[in-house]
Amino acid sequence: MAAVEDVTVNLPSLQFEAALTRDEKQMLYLRGRSHALTVSACAQAAFLVAVLNDARQKIVEIKYPVKKKSSKLLQEAPKRDPLLVGIIGCGRLGKQLANTILKFSDVHPEELFLSTRRPETLSALQMKGVHCGFDNIKVCSTVHMLFICCLPLQFPMVAKEIKRHLKCPVYVLVGGTPLLRIRQLLQYEEIIKPEFSWKKTDPNDDSNNNWNIGKDINEILREDTNSCDVTCPLNVNKDSAIVETGEEWAELAVLTFFNMCTEKELNMEQSVRLCNAVVFGMGPTDDPGDGISVDELISDINLLGTGDSTSDGKFFPRFDLRKISSGQSKLGNRLMEPNGSLRRMFVKRYRAVFDKFQYWKGVPTNVS
């Protein structure tokens, strides 16, 4: 669908800013920041879901290879082991997140479970086949990845209801609540919470107003490569970012990936090979030394492993997401190295998740 043109262009008296006082106009940067926060949160979540979903499909192909037939018409469709995704809280952010995941993460509508106090507001998603209702416990018990997008005021009540039913990674997008407090309320350890920050506002700096707040989030990720790039936590060009995400997010994502591989009973070699291919986009022509190695992960077990972590030489133990801190592990150091190969491949793979949509539509992509 073509974008709707702004009919107020060159008509200042009809524009939003026309009715604002001088003091109110100084707060306009908050609109750009709010929109940039939402785009960043949705893009990062969509990337993580996309790589976990991709990995699950490849694991199925490893364990249950499909026999090739002479005719493509007789070829069996590969089995599907989808990542079931749940979202608790479907206000503005929750709805945007649901639409972004459906668009970019290869999540089918029937694989998405939403819980909100007002499910009647989700009729558009329900018509697509998304499970919509108000049953937080059922969503927790069903999914492989849970997002919490409720208001800060509602979070203690939600946490009290679901804390005994959590069994998967919990991705928290609740503002104004520190990570330590979230862990205390949920009584749970496998939590991902992106840490957002923004530069101090300069009245003479118009960069905050350069963000296109009139564009839909999926439209930005689909068509605006520069804005899409700055949502990546490891993006090197920080100057153009209104909102920045703590780089530790990338390490959280990678270790969440390895925990899933362990749950799926992949050995160390298989897990590392799959991570290099799916998370970092490595192919057969890439230098193996550019990716993660088994030895690097083994050396981080004492630092990042859970309290009862023991390696039997075959499988990785579970990694404790609470123990991640900037620059402590070998994996973290490599990911955050400014000109490192691992960082470069992560950024390229991140963009590829959204460029893939353009490729399907025949739109030229520009991945460098």
Coordinates of C-alpha atoms in Angstrom, one line a residue:
M1 CA 0.0 0.0 0.0
A2 CA 1.4 3.4 -0.9
A3 CA 2.3 5.7 1.9
V4 CA -0.3 8.4 2.7
E5 CA 1.0 11.9 1.8
D6 CA 1.1 14.6 4.5
V7 CA -1.6 17.1 3.3
T8 CA -0.2 19.7 5.8
V9 CA 3.1 20.1 3.9
N10 CA 3.7 23.8 3.1
L11 CA 0.6 24.7 5.2
P12 CA 2.2 25.7 8.6
S13 CA -1.1 26.8 10.1
L14 CA -2.5 23.3 9.8
Q15 CA 0.5 21.4 11.2
F16 CA 0.6 19.9 14.7
E17 CA 3.2 22.5 15.9
A18 CA 1.0 25.5 15.0
A19 CA -1.0 25.4 18.2
L20 CA 2.0 25.0 20.5
T21 CA 3.5 27.7 22.6
R22 CA 7.2 28.4 22.5
D23 CA 7.8 26.4 25.7
E24 CA 5.7 23.5 24.4
K25 CA 7.7 23.4 21.1
Q26 CA 10.9 22.8 23.2
M27 CA 9.4 19.5 24.2
L28 CA 8.8 18.3 20.6
Y29 CA 11.9 16.2 20.7
L30 CA 10.1 13.8 23.0
R31 CA 7.9 12.7 20.1
G32 CA 10.9 11.6 18.1
R33 CA 12.5 9.9 21.2
S34 CA 9.3 8.0 22.0
H35 CA 8.9 6.8 18.4
A36 CA 12.6 5.8 18.2
L37 CA 12.3 3.9 21.5
T38 CA 9.3 1.9 20.1
V39 CA 11.0 1.2 16.8
S40 CA 14.2 0.0 18.6
A41 CA 12.3 -2.2 21.0
C42 CA 10.2 -3.9 18.3
A43 CA 13.2 -4.3 15.9
Q44 CA 15.4 -6.0 18.5
A45 CA 12.7 -8.3 19.6
A46 CA 11.9 -9.2 16.0
F47 CA 15.5 -10.0 15.3
L48 CA 15.8 -12.3 18.4
V49 CA 12.6 -14.1 17.5
A50 CA 13.7 -14.5 13.9
V51 CA 17.1 -16.1 14.7
L52 CA 15.6 -18.4 17.3
N53 CA 12.8 -19.4 14.9
D54 CA 15.4 -20.0 12.1
A55 CA 17.5 -22.1 14.4
R56 CA 14.6 -24.3 15.4
Q57 CA 13.9 -25.0 11.8
K58 CA 17.5 -25.9 11.1
I59 CA 17.6 -28.2 14.1
V60 CA 14.6 -30.1 12.7
E61 CA 16.5 -30.4 9.4
I62 CA 19.5 -31.7 11.2
K63 CA 17.6 -34.3 13.3
Y64 CA 15.0 -35.3 10.7
P65 CA 16.6 -34.8 7.2
V66 CA 14.1 -34.9 4.4
K67 CA 14.9 -37.5 1.7
K68 CA 15.4 -35.8 -1.7
K69 CA 13.1 -36.9 -4.4
S70 CA 13.8 -36.8 -8.2
S71 CA 10.8 -34.5 -8.7
K72 CA 10.2 -31.2 -6.7
L73 CA 6.5 -32.0 -6.8
L74 CA 7.1 -35.2 -4.8
Q75 CA 9.4 -33.5 -2.4
E76 CA 8.2 -33.7 1.2
A77 CA 7.7 -30.4 3.1
P78 CA 10.2 -30.2 6.0
K79 CA 8.7 -30.6 9.5
R80 CA 8.1 -27.3 11.3
D81 CA 9.0 -26.7 15.0
P82 CA 8.0 -23.1 15.4
L83 CA 8.9 -20.7 18.2
L84 CA 5.7 -20.0 20.0
V85 CA 5.6 -16.4 21.1
G86 CA 3.5 -14.8 23.9
I87 CA 2.8 -11.2 24.7
I88 CA 1.3 -10.0 27.9
G89 CA 0.0 -6.5 27.6
C90 CA -1.3 -5.3 24.2
G91 CA -1.6 -1.6 24.4
R92 CA 0.3 0.5 21.9
L93 CA 3.7 -1.2 22.3
G94 CA 2.2 -4.7 22.5
K95 CA 0.2 -4.3 19.3
Q96 CA 3.2 -2.8 17.5
L97 CA 5.4 -5.7 18.7
A98 CA 2.9 -8.3 17.6
N99 CA 2.7 -6.8 14.1
T100 CA 6.5 -6.5 13.8
I101 CA 7.1 -10.1 14.8
L102 CA 4.4 -11.3 12.4
K103 CA 6.0 -9.3 9.6
F104 CA 9.7 -10.1 10.0
S105 CA 10.2 -13.1 12.3
D106 CA 8.5 -16.0 10.4
V107 CA 6.0 -16.3 13.1
H108 CA 2.6 -17.6 11.8
P109 CA -0.5 -16.0 13.3
E110 CA -1.5 -19.3 15.0
E111 CA 2.0 -19.3 16.7
L112 CA 1.4 -16.0 18.5
F113 CA -0.5 -15.8 21.8
L114 CA -1.7 -12.4 23.2
S115 CA -3.1 -11.7 26.7
T116 CA -4.7 -8.4 27.5
R117 CA -7.5 -7.0 29.7
R118 CA -9.2 -5.8 26.5
P119 CA -9.0 -8.5 23.9
E120 CA -11.8 -6.9 22.0
T121 CA -9.4 -4.2 20.8
L122 CA -7.3 -6.9 19.0
S123 CA -10.0 -7.8 16.4
A124 CA -7.6 -7.2 13.4
L125 CA -5.0 -9.6 14.8
Q126 CA -7.7 -12.1 15.8
M127 CA -9.0 -12.1 12.2
K128 CA -5.5 -13.1 11.1
G129 CA -5.6 -16.1 13.3
V130 CA -3.7 -14.8 16.3
H131 CA -4.7 -16.2 19.7
C132 CA -6.2 -13.3 21.7
G133 CA -7.7 -13.4 25.1
F134 CA -7.1 -12.5 28.8
D135 CA -5.3 -15.5 30.4
N136 CA -1.7 -14.6 31.4
I137 CA -1.1 -18.0 33.0
K138 CA -2.2 -19.9 29.8
V139 CA 0.1 -17.8 27.7
C140 CA 3.1 -18.4 30.1
S141 CA 2.5 -22.2 30.0
T142 CA 2.2 -22.3 26.2
V143 CA 5.0 -20.3 24.7
H144 CA 8.8 -20.6 24.2
M145 CA 9.4 -16.8 24.4
L146 CA 7.4 -14.5 26.6
F147 CA 7.2 -10.7 26.2
I148 CA 5.8 -8.5 28.9
C149 CA 4.6 -5.1 27.7
C150 CA 2.3 -4.0 30.4
L151 CA 2.3 -0.6 32.2
P152 CA 4.8 -0.2 35.2
L153 CA 1.8 0.2 37.5
Q154 CA 0.4 -3.2 36.4
F155 CA 3.6 -5.1 36.5
P156 CA 3.6 -6.2 40.2
M157 CA 0.2 -7.7 39.8
V158 CA 1.1 -9.4 36.5
A159 CA 4.3 -10.8 38.1
K160 CA 2.4 -12.1 41.1
E161 CA 0.1 -14.0 38.8
I162 CA 2.6 -15.6 36.5
K163 CA 5.8 -16.1 38.6
R164 CA 5.1 -19.7 39.3
H165 CA 4.4 -20.6 35.7
L166 CA 7.5 -19.2 33.9
K167 CA 9.5 -21.8 32.0
C168 CA 11.0 -19.8 29.1
P169 CA 13.0 -16.7 28.4
V170 CA 11.1 -13.6 29.5
Y171 CA 11.7 -10.4 27.6
V172 CA 10.6 -7.4 29.6
L173 CA 9.6 -4.1 27.9
V174 CA 8.3 -2.3 31.0
G175 CA 9.7 1.1 31.6
G176 CA 10.6 2.7 34.9
T177 CA 11.3 -0.7 36.6
P178 CA 14.9 -1.7 37.3
L179 CA 16.1 -5.1 36.3
L180 CA 16.8 -6.1 39.9
R181 CA 13.2 -5.2 40.9
I182 CA 11.9 -7.2 37.9
R183 CA 13.9 -10.3 39.0
Q184 CA 12.6 -9.9 42.6
L185 CA 9.0 -9.6 41.5
L186 CA 9.1 -12.5 39.0
Q187 CA 11.4 -14.7 41.2
Y188 CA 13.0 -15.7 37.9
E189 CA 16.5 -15.6 36.4
E190 CA 16.1 -16.0 32.6
I191 CA 15.2 -12.4 31.9
I192 CA 16.1 -10.1 29.0
K193 CA 15.6 -6.4 29.4
P194 CA 17.2 -3.9 26.9
E195 CA 18.7 -0.9 28.5
F196 CA 17.9 2.2 26.5
S197 CA 19.7 5.6 26.8
W198 CA 19.7 8.9 24.9
K199 CA 22.0 11.8 24.6
K200 CA 21.4 15.0 26.5
T201 CA 19.0 17.3 24.6
D202 CA 20.6 20.3 23.0
P203 CA 18.0 23.1 22.1
N204 CA 20.2 23.9 19.0
D205 CA 20.4 20.3 17.8
D206 CA 17.8 19.3 15.3
S207 CA 18.8 15.6 15.1
N208 CA 15.9 14.6 17.3
N209 CA 13.5 16.1 14.9
N210 CA 15.0 14.2 11.9
W211 CA 13.3 11.0 13.0
N212 CA 10.3 10.4 10.8
I213 CA 7.6 10.0 13.4
G214 CA 4.9 9.9 10.6
K215 CA 6.0 6.5 9.4
D216 CA 4.7 3.2 10.6
I217 CA 7.2 1.0 12.5
N218 CA 7.2 -1.8 10.0
E219 CA 7.5 0.7 7.1
I220 CA 10.6 2.2 8.7
L221 CA 12.2 -1.2 9.2
R222 CA 11.2 -2.3 5.7
E223 CA 12.3 0.8 3.8
D224 CA 14.6 3.1 5.8
T225 CA 17.9 1.2 6.2
N226 CA 19.6 4.0 8.1
S227 CA 16.9 4.1 10.8
C228 CA 16.9 0.3 10.9
D229 CA 20.6 0.2 11.3
V230 CA 20.7 2.5 14.4
T231 CA 18.3 0.2 16.2
C232 CA 21.0 -2.5 16.3
P233 CA 22.7 -2.5 19.7
L234 CA 26.2 -3.1 18.1
N235 CA 25.8 -0.4 15.4
V236 CA 29.1 1.5 15.4
N237 CA 27.6 4.8 14.1
K238 CA 26.2 6.1 17.4
D239 CA 26.1 9.7 16.3
S240 CA 22.9 9.3 14.2
A241 CA 21.0 7.5 17.0
I242 CA 18.4 9.3 19.0
V243 CA 18.2 6.2 21.3
E244 CA 21.0 3.8 22.1
T245 CA 20.7 0.2 23.5
G246 CA 23.3 -1.2 25.8
E247 CA 25.6 -3.4 23.9
E248 CA 25.2 -6.2 26.5
W249 CA 21.9 -7.0 24.7
A250 CA 23.9 -8.8 22.0
E251 CA 25.5 -11.1 24.5
L252 CA 22.1 -11.8 26.1
A253 CA 20.7 -12.7 22.7
V254 CA 23.7 -15.0 21.9
L255 CA 23.5 -16.8 25.3
T256 CA 19.8 -17.2 25.0
F257 CA 20.4 -18.9 21.7
F258 CA 22.9 -21.3 23.2
N259 CA 20.5 -22.1 26.0
M260 CA 17.9 -23.1 23.4
C261 CA 20.4 -25.3 21.6
T262 CA 21.2 -27.1 24.9
E263 CA 17.5 -27.6 25.5
K264 CA 17.3 -29.1 22.0
E265 CA 20.1 -31.5 22.8
L266 CA 22.7 -30.1 20.4
N267 CA 26.3 -30.9 21.3
M268 CA 28.9 -28.1 21.6
E269 CA 30.1 -28.4 18.1
Q270 CA 26.6 -28.3 16.6
S271 CA 25.6 -25.4 18.8
V272 CA 28.6 -23.3 17.9
R273 CA 28.2 -24.1 14.2
L274 CA 24.5 -23.3 14.2
C275 CA 25.1 -20.0 16.1
N276 CA 27.8 -18.9 13.6
A277 CA 25.4 -19.6 10.7
V278 CA 22.2 -18.3 12.1
V279 CA 23.2 -15.4 14.5
F280 CA 26.3 -14.2 12.6
G281 CA 25.3 -15.3 9.1
M282 CA 28.5 -17.2 8.4
G283 CA 28.7 -19.3 5.2
P284 CA 31.1 -21.9 3.9
T285 CA 33.4 -19.3 2.3
D286 CA 33.8 -17.3 5.5
D287 CA 36.9 -17.7 7.7
P288 CA 36.0 -20.0 10.6
G289 CA 38.3 -17.9 12.8
D290 CA 35.9 -15.0 12.5
G291 CA 33.2 -16.8 14.3
I292 CA 32.7 -18.1 17.9
S293 CA 34.7 -21.2 18.9
V294 CA 33.9 -23.9 21.3
D295 CA 37.0 -23.1 23.3
E296 CA 35.8 -19.5 23.8
L297 CA 32.5 -20.7 25.2
I298 CA 34.1 -23.3 27.4
S299 CA 36.4 -20.6 28.9
D300 CA 33.3 -18.5 29.8
I301 CA 31.5 -21.4 31.6
N302 CA 32.9 -20.6 35.1
L303 CA 32.0 -16.9 34.6
L304 CA 28.6 -17.2 32.9
G305 CA 27.4 -20.7 33.8
T306 CA 24.6 -21.3 36.3
G307 CA 25.4 -22.3 39.8
D308 CA 25.3 -26.1 39.1
S309 CA 27.0 -25.7 35.7
T310 CA 29.2 -28.7 34.8
S311 CA 30.4 -29.5 31.4
D312 CA 30.4 -33.2 30.4
G313 CA 32.4 -32.4 27.3
K314 CA 29.4 -32.9 25.1
F315 CA 26.8 -30.3 25.9
F316 CA 27.1 -26.7 27.1
P317 CA 25.6 -26.1 30.5
R318 CA 23.0 -23.4 30.8
F319 CA 24.3 -19.9 30.8
D320 CA 23.1 -17.5 33.6
L321 CA 21.8 -14.3 32.0
R322 CA 22.2 -12.5 35.4
K323 CA 26.0 -12.8 35.2
I324 CA 26.4 -10.8 32.0
S325 CA 28.3 -7.5 32.5
S326 CA 30.2 -5.3 30.1
G327 CA 33.6 -6.6 29.1
Q328 CA 33.8 -9.5 31.5
S329 CA 33.6 -12.6 29.2
K330 CA 35.6 -13.5 26.1
L331 CA 32.3 -13.6 24.2
G332 CA 31.3 -10.1 25.4
N333 CA 34.8 -8.7 24.6
R334 CA 34.7 -10.0 21.1
L335 CA 31.1 -8.7 20.5
M336 CA 31.9 -5.2 21.7
E337 CA 35.3 -4.9 20.0
P338 CA 34.7 -1.8 17.8
N339 CA 36.3 -3.2 14.6
G340 CA 35.9 -6.9 15.4
S341 CA 34.7 -9.5 12.9
L342 CA 32.1 -10.8 15.3
R343 CA 30.6 -7.4 15.7
R344 CA 30.6 -6.7 12.0
M345 CA 28.9 -10.0 11.2
F346 CA 26.3 -9.5 13.9
V347 CA 25.3 -6.0 12.5
K348 CA 25.2 -7.4 9.0
R349 CA 23.0 -10.3 10.1
Y350 CA 20.7 -8.0 12.1
R351 CA 20.0 -5.9 9.0
A352 CA 19.5 -9.0 6.8
V353 CA 16.4 -10.0 8.9
F354 CA 14.7 -6.8 7.6
D355 CA 16.3 -6.8 4.2
K356 CA 14.9 -10.2 3.6
F357 CA 11.5 -8.7 3.3
Q358 CA 12.7 -6.3 0.6
Y359 CA 14.4 -9.2 -1.2
W360 CA 11.1 -11.1 -1.4
K361 CA 9.4 -8.0 -2.7
G362 CA 12.1 -7.4 -5.4
V363 CA 13.4 -4.2 -3.6
P364 CA 17.2 -3.7 -4.0
T365 CA 19.1 -4.1 -0.8
N366 CA 22.4 -2.5 0.2
V367 CA 24.0 -4.8 2.8
S368 CA 27.7 -4.0 3.1

